Amino acid sequence: MSKIAHKSHTCQAVVVSCMDFRLQEMISRWAVKNIKGGFDRVAVAGGVKNLPFVLGQIELSVKLHQISSVYLINHEDCGAYGSKGTFEKHREDLLVAKNALARKFPKLKITLLYLKLNGEFVGIYTKQT
Ligand SMILES: [Zn+2]
């Protein structure tokens, strides 16, 4: 492989979301609009619910494509969470995932989002103490 091909084999970000078919078009449209420089996609039931798996996928994205940003997207009415999937629960899980990720990869820029079924992306922010 040439050096040029190797150099171009990188991207800006990885986008982690639920596999739910209802979200895919919204997420694709949002990501293409908001992420310049390409992105990997991880789609797994529950989004960050299976954190060890998600961390492993992000680690691969870092190693293979030298990403600098991570977008973690959980969503409203997620079947993997069932009746436990309140906004507060998703918020909590996203923040736990962010902390775990920040410990492992301190340089990554991490964005947390909660996607409503109406297509609205709600930003989740860490409370500063
Ligand atoms: Zn889901």
mmCIF file of C-alpha atoms and ligand atoms in Angstrom:
data_model
loop_
_atom_site.group_PDB
_atom_site.id
_atom_site.type_symbol
_atom_site.label_atom_id
_atom_site.label_comp_id
_atom_site.label_asym_id
_atom_site.label_seq_id
_atom_site.Cartn_x
_atom_site.Cartn_y
_atom_site.Cartn_z
ATOM 1 C CA MET A 1 0.000 0.000 0.000
ATOM 2 C CA SER A 2 1.236 3.491 -0.797
ATOM 3 C CA LYS A 3 1.827 6.132 1.824
ATOM 4 C CA ILE A 4 -0.963 8.258 0.413
ATOM 5 C CA ALA A 5 -3.501 5.479 0.770
ATOM 6 C CA HIS A 6 -2.335 4.894 4.309
ATOM 7 C CA LYS A 7 -2.577 8.565 5.220
ATOM 8 C CA SER A 8 -6.098 8.906 3.898
ATOM 9 C CA HIS A 9 -7.205 5.921 5.926
ATOM 10 C CA THR A 10 -8.190 8.091 8.869
ATOM 11 C CA CYS A 11 -11.336 9.904 9.899
ATOM 12 C CA GLN A 12 -12.572 12.528 12.300
ATOM 13 C CA ALA A 13 -14.914 10.683 14.595
ATOM 14 C CA VAL A 14 -16.832 7.626 15.657
ATOM 15 C CA VAL A 15 -20.597 7.757 16.124
ATOM 16 C CA VAL A 16 -22.075 5.230 18.557
ATOM 17 C CA SER A 17 -25.819 4.703 18.614
ATOM 18 C CA CYS A 18 -28.521 2.094 18.997
ATOM 19 C CA MET A 19 -29.185 -0.299 16.122
ATOM 20 C CA ASP A 20 -32.880 0.727 16.087
ATOM 21 C CA PHE A 21 -33.958 1.128 12.450
ATOM 22 C CA ARG A 22 -36.074 4.180 13.282
ATOM 23 C CA LEU A 23 -32.937 6.227 14.010
ATOM 24 C CA GLN A 24 -30.611 5.408 11.185
ATOM 25 C CA GLU A 25 -31.721 7.972 8.654
ATOM 26 C CA MET A 26 -31.853 10.758 11.266
ATOM 27 C CA ILE A 27 -28.393 9.916 12.573
ATOM 28 C CA SER A 28 -26.866 9.636 9.118
ATOM 29 C CA ARG A 29 -28.277 12.997 8.079
ATOM 30 C CA TRP A 30 -27.165 14.633 11.339
ATOM 31 C CA ALA A 31 -23.664 13.135 11.160
ATOM 32 C CA VAL A 32 -23.025 14.072 7.546
ATOM 33 C CA LYS A 33 -24.072 17.645 8.352
ATOM 34 C CA ASN A 34 -22.145 18.001 11.618
ATOM 35 C CA ILE A 35 -19.014 15.913 11.273
ATOM 36 C CA LYS A 36 -16.454 17.033 8.768
ATOM 37 C CA GLY A 37 -13.799 14.566 7.793
ATOM 38 C CA GLY A 38 -15.743 11.318 7.931
ATOM 39 C CA PHE A 39 -16.848 9.051 10.729
ATOM 40 C CA ASP A 40 -17.013 5.435 11.775
ATOM 41 C CA ARG A 41 -20.415 4.085 12.795
ATOM 42 C CA VAL A 42 -21.113 1.703 15.638
ATOM 43 C CA ALA A 43 -24.725 0.570 15.908
ATOM 44 C CA VAL A 44 -25.533 -1.744 18.788
ATOM 45 C CA ALA A 45 -28.738 -2.350 20.731
ATOM 46 C CA GLY A 46 -29.005 0.141 23.587
ATOM 47 C CA GLY A 47 -26.240 2.478 22.396
ATOM 48 C CA VAL A 48 -23.801 2.760 25.348
ATOM 49 C CA LYS A 49 -25.724 0.149 27.393
ATOM 50 C CA ASN A 50 -23.116 -2.536 26.702
ATOM 51 C CA LEU A 51 -20.215 -0.330 27.726
ATOM 52 C CA PRO A 52 -17.350 -2.859 27.498
ATOM 53 C CA PHE A 53 -18.317 -3.656 23.908
ATOM 54 C CA VAL A 54 -18.678 0.003 22.990
ATOM 55 C CA LEU A 55 -15.304 0.868 24.548
ATOM 56 C CA GLY A 56 -13.689 -1.911 22.522
ATOM 57 C CA GLN A 57 -15.151 -0.571 19.283
ATOM 58 C CA ILE A 58 -14.023 2.974 20.065
ATOM 59 C CA GLU A 59 -10.558 1.685 20.867
ATOM 60 C CA LEU A 60 -10.430 0.105 17.403
ATOM 61 C CA SER A 61 -11.550 3.372 15.850
ATOM 62 C CA VAL A 62 -8.728 5.180 17.650
ATOM 63 C CA LYS A 63 -6.144 2.608 16.616
ATOM 64 C CA LEU A 64 -7.249 2.093 13.015
ATOM 65 C CA HIS A 65 -8.491 5.542 12.020
ATOM 66 C CA GLN A 66 -6.897 7.921 14.537
ATOM 67 C CA ILE A 67 -10.216 9.540 15.411
ATOM 68 C CA SER A 68 -10.263 12.636 17.635
ATOM 69 C CA SER A 69 -13.983 12.886 18.452
ATOM 70 C CA VAL A 70 -16.597 10.507 19.812
ATOM 71 C CA TYR A 71 -20.360 10.979 19.626
ATOM 72 C CA LEU A 72 -22.399 8.804 21.960
ATOM 73 C CA ILE A 73 -26.097 8.805 21.120
ATOM 74 C CA ASN A 74 -28.771 7.106 23.216
ATOM 75 C CA HIS A 75 -32.409 7.535 22.320
ATOM 76 C CA GLU A 76 -36.005 7.847 23.436
ATOM 77 C CA ASP A 77 -38.161 4.706 23.608
ATOM 78 C CA CYS A 78 -35.180 2.339 23.395
ATOM 79 C CA GLY A 79 -36.254 -1.308 23.366
ATOM 80 C CA ALA A 80 -32.970 -2.439 24.912
ATOM 81 C CA TYR A 81 -33.791 -0.390 28.038
ATOM 82 C CA GLY A 82 -37.509 -1.111 28.071
ATOM 83 C CA SER A 83 -39.489 0.660 30.789
ATOM 84 C CA LYS A 84 -36.238 1.536 32.606
ATOM 85 C CA GLY A 85 -35.225 3.811 29.749
ATOM 86 C CA THR A 86 -36.115 7.173 31.238
ATOM 87 C CA PHE A 87 -34.297 10.305 30.141
ATOM 88 C CA GLU A 88 -32.494 10.339 33.510
ATOM 89 C CA LYS A 89 -31.311 6.736 33.058
ATOM 90 C CA HIS A 90 -29.975 7.448 29.574
ATOM 91 C CA ARG A 91 -28.306 10.608 30.833
ATOM 92 C CA GLU A 92 -26.679 8.681 33.673
ATOM 93 C CA ASP A 93 -25.415 5.891 31.387
ATOM 94 C CA LEU A 94 -24.055 8.398 28.866
ATOM 95 C CA LEU A 95 -22.150 10.227 31.615
ATOM 96 C CA VAL A 96 -20.726 6.953 32.957
ATOM 97 C CA ALA A 97 -19.613 6.060 29.424
ATOM 98 C CA LYS A 98 -18.021 9.477 28.980
ATOM 99 C CA ASN A 99 -16.066 9.151 32.223
ATOM 100 C CA ALA A 100 -14.811 5.674 31.337
ATOM 101 C CA LEU A 101 -13.814 6.844 27.883
ATOM 102 C CA ALA A 102 -12.104 10.006 29.142
ATOM 103 C CA ARG A 103 -10.015 7.942 31.556
ATOM 104 C CA LYS A 104 -8.916 5.621 28.782
ATOM 105 C CA PHE A 105 -8.437 8.246 26.056
ATOM 106 C CA PRO A 106 -7.902 11.668 27.672
ATOM 107 C CA LYS A 107 -7.383 13.395 24.321
ATOM 108 C CA LEU A 108 -10.709 12.452 22.769
ATOM 109 C CA LYS A 109 -13.423 15.062 22.477
ATOM 110 C CA ILE A 110 -16.602 13.387 23.694
ATOM 111 C CA THR A 111 -20.110 14.580 22.851
ATOM 112 C CA LEU A 112 -23.200 13.078 24.485
ATOM 113 C CA LEU A 113 -26.575 13.214 22.766
ATOM 114 C CA TYR A 114 -30.089 11.994 23.467
ATOM 115 C CA LEU A 115 -32.119 11.517 20.326
ATOM 116 C CA LYS A 116 -35.865 11.937 20.501
ATOM 117 C CA LEU A 117 -38.025 10.039 18.054
ATOM 118 C CA ASN A 118 -39.147 13.341 16.552
ATOM 119 C CA GLY A 119 -35.567 13.840 15.333
ATOM 120 C CA GLU A 120 -34.453 16.301 17.995
ATOM 121 C CA PHE A 121 -30.878 15.814 19.276
ATOM 122 C CA VAL A 122 -30.625 16.878 22.926
ATOM 123 C CA GLY A 123 -27.137 17.675 24.227
ATOM 124 C CA ILE A 124 -26.161 16.067 27.551
ATOM 125 C CA TYR A 125 -23.624 18.044 29.545
ATOM 126 C CA THR A 126 -21.546 17.176 32.555
ATOM 127 C CA LYS A 127 -22.406 19.280 35.552
ATOM 128 C CA GLN A 128 -19.348 21.206 36.674
ATOM 129 C CA THR A 129 -18.813 21.231 40.407
HETATM 130 ZN ZN ZN B 1 -32.663 1.520 21.045
#
